PDB file of C-alpha atoms in Angstrom:
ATOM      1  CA  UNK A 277     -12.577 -44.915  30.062  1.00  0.00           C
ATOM      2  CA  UNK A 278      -9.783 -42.948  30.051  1.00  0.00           C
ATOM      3  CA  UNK A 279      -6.622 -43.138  27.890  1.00  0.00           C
ATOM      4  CA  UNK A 280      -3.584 -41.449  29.922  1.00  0.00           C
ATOM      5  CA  UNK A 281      -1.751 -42.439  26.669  1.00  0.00           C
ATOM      6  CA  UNK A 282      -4.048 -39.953  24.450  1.00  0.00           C
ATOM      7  CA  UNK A 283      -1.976 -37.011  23.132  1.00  0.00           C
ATOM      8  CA  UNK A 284      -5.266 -34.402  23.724  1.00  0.00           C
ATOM      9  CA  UNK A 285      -2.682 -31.273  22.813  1.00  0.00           C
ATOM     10  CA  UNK A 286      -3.687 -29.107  19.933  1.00  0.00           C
ATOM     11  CA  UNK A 287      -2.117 -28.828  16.809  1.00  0.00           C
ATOM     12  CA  UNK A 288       0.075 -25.785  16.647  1.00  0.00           C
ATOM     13  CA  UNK A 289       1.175 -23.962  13.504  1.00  0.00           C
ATOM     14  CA  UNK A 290       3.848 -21.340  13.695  1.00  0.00           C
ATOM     15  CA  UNK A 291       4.553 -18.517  11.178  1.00  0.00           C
ATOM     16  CA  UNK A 292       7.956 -18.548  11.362  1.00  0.00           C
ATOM     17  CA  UNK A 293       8.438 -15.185   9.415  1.00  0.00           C
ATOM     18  CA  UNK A 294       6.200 -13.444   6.722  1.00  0.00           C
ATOM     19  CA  UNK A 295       7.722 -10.924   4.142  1.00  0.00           C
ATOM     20  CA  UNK A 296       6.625  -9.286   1.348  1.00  0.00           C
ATOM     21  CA  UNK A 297       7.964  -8.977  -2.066  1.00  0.00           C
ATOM     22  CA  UNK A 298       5.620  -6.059  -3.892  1.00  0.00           C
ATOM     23  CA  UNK A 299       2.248  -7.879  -3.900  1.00  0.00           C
ATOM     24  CA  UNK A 300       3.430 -11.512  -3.308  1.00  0.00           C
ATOM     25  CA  UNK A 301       3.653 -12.488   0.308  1.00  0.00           C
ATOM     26  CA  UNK A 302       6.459 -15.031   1.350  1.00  0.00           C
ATOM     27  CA  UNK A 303       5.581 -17.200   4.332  1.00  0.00           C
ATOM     28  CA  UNK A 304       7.728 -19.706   6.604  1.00  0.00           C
ATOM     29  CA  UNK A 305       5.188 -22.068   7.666  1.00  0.00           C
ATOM     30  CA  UNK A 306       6.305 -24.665  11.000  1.00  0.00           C
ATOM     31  CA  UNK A 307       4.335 -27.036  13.221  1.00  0.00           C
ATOM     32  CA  UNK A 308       1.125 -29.152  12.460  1.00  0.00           C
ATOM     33  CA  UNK A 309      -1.503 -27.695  10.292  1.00  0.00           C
ATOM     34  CA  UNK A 310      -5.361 -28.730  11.054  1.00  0.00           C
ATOM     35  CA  UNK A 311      -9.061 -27.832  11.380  1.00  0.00           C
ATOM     36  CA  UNK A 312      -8.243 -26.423  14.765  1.00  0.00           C
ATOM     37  CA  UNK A 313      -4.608 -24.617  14.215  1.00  0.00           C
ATOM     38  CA  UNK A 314      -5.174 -22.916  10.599  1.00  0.00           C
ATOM     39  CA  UNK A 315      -7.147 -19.997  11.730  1.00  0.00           C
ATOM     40  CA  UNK A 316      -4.390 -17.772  12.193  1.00  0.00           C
ATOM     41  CA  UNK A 317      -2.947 -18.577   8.553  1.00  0.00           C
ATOM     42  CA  UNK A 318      -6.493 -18.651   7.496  1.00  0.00           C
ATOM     43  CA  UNK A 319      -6.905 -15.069   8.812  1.00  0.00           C
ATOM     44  CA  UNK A 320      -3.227 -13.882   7.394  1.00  0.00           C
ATOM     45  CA  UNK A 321      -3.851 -14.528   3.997  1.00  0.00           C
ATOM     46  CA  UNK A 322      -7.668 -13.376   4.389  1.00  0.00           C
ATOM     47  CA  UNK A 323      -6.451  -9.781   5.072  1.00  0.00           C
ATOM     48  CA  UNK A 324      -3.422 -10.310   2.439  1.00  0.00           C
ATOM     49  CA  UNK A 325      -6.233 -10.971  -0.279  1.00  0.00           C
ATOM     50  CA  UNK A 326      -8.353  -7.367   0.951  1.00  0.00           C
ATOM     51  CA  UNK A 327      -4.924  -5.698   1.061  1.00  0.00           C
ATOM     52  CA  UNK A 328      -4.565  -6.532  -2.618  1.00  0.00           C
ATOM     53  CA  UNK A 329      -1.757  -9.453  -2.441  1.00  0.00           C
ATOM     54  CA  UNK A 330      -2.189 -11.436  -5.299  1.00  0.00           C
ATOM     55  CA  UNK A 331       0.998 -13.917  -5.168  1.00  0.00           C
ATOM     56  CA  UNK A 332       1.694 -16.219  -1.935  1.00  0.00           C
ATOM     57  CA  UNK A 333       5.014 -18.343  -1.804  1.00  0.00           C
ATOM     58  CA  UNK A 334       4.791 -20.972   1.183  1.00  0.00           C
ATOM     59  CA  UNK A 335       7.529 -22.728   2.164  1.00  0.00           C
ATOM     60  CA  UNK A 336       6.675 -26.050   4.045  1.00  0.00           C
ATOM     61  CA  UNK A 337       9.615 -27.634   4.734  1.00  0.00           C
ATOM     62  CA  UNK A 338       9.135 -27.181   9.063  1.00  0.00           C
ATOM     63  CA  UNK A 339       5.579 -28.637   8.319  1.00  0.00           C
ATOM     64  CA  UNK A 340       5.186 -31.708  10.089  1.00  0.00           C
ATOM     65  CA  UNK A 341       1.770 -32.433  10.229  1.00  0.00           C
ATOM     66  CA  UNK A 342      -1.081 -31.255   7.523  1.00  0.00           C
ATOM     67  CA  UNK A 343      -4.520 -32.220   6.638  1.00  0.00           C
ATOM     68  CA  UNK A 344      -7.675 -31.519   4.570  1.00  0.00           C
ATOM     69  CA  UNK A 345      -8.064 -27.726   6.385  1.00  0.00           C
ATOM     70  CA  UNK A 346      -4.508 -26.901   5.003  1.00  0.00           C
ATOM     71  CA  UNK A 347      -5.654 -27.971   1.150  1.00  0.00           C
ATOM     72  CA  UNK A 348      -8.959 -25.501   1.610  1.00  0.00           C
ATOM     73  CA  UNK A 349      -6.851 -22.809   2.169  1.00  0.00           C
ATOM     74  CA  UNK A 350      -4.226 -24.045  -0.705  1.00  0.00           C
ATOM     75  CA  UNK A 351      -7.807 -24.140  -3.104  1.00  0.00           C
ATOM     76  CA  UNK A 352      -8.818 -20.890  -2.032  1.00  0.00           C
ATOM     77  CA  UNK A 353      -6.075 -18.702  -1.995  1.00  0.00           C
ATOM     78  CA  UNK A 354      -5.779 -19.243  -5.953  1.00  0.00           C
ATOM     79  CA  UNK A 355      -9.818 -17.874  -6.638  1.00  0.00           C
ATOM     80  CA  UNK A 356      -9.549 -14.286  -8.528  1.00  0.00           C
ATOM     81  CA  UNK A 357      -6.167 -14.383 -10.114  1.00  0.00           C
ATOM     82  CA  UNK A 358      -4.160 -15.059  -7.822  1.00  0.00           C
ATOM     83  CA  UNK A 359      -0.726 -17.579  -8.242  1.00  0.00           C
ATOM     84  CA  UNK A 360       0.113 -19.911  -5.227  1.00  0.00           C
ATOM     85  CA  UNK A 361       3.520 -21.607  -5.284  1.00  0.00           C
ATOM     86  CA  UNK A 362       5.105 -23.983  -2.663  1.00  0.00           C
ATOM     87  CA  UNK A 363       8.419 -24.183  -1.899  1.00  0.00           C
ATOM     88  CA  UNK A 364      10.415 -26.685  -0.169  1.00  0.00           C
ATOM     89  CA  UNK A 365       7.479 -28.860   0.590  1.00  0.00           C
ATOM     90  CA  UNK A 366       8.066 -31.039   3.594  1.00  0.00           C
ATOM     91  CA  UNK A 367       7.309 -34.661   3.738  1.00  0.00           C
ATOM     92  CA  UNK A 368       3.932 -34.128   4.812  1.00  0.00           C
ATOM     93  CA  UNK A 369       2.821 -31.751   2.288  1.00  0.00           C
ATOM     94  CA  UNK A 370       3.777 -34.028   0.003  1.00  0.00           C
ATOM     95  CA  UNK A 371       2.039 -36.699   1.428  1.00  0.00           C
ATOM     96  CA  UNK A 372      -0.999 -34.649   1.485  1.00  0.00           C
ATOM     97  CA  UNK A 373      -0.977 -33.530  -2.053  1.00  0.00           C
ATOM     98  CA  UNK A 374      -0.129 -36.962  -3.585  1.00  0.00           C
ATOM     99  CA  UNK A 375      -2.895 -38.743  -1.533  1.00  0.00           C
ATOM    100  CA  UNK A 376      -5.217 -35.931  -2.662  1.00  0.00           C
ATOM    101  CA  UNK A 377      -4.496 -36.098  -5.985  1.00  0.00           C
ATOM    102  CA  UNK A 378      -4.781 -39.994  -6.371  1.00  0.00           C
ATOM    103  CA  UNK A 379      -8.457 -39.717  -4.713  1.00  0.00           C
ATOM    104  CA  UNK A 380      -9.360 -36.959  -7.165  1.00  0.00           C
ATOM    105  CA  UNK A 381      -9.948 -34.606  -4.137  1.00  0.00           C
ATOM    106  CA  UNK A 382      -6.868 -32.440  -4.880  1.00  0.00           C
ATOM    107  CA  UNK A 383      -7.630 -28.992  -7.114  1.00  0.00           C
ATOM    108  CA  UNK A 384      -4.655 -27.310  -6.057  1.00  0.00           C
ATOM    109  CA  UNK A 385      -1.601 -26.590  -9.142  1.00  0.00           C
ATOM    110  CA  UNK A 386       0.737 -24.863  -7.181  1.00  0.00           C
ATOM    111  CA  UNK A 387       3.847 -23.817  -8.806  1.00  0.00           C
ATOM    112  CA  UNK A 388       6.639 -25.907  -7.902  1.00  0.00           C
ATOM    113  CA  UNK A 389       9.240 -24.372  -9.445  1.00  0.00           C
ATOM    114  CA  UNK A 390      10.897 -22.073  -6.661  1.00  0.00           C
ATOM    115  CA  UNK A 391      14.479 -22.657  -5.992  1.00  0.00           C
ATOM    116  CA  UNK A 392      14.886 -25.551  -3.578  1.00  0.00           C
ATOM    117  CA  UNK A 393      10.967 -26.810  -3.977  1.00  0.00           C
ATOM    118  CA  UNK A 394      10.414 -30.401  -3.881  1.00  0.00           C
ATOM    119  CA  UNK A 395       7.334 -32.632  -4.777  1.00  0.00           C
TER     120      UNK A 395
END
């Protein structure tokens, strides 16, 4: 059977813009975030970490869509030292991290404290 209804597009994920600030990347994150789109971050902050970055500021607030593959990376970034803080998380991040949280699944303590960051 098939379903001409079926949205059978891929998630996309966009780095807006990427900047650093001495050894603390800041990145712009857009789009919809899954198992199939977060390579490219995946692969970003996997050459930050080798380059010696040790701070990452994400700002989610174009996020529209995010699930379990964007809170492996959140986890992971923060192994060794290094700090993690989102700003201006978008509704979905939110969502994300609250449901997360209330099902014990959630590891992630990501500074919120950035100007303009939400919860």
């Amino acid at each position: 059977m098939h379903d001409s209804g079926a949205d059978t597009a891929p998630y996309v994920i966009g780095i807006e813009s990427c900047t650093s600030l001495g050894t603390t990347l800041v990145i712009h994150l857009t789009g919809e975030i899954d198992r199939y789109s977060i390579s490219p971050l995946r692969a970003l902050l996997a050459s930050a970490a080798d380059d010696g970055y040790t701070g990452l500021v994400l700002d989610t607030a174009q996020v529209t869509f995010c699930d379990s593959a964007f809170l492996a990376v959140l986890e992971w970034w923060p192994q060794r030292g290094r700090r993690l803080r989102l700003a201006n998380r978008s509704r979905a991040v939110a969502h994300l991290l609250n449901a997360a949280r209330a099902t014990g699944l959630c590891t992630v303590h990501a500074d919120a404290s950035a100007a303009g960051a939400t919860t």
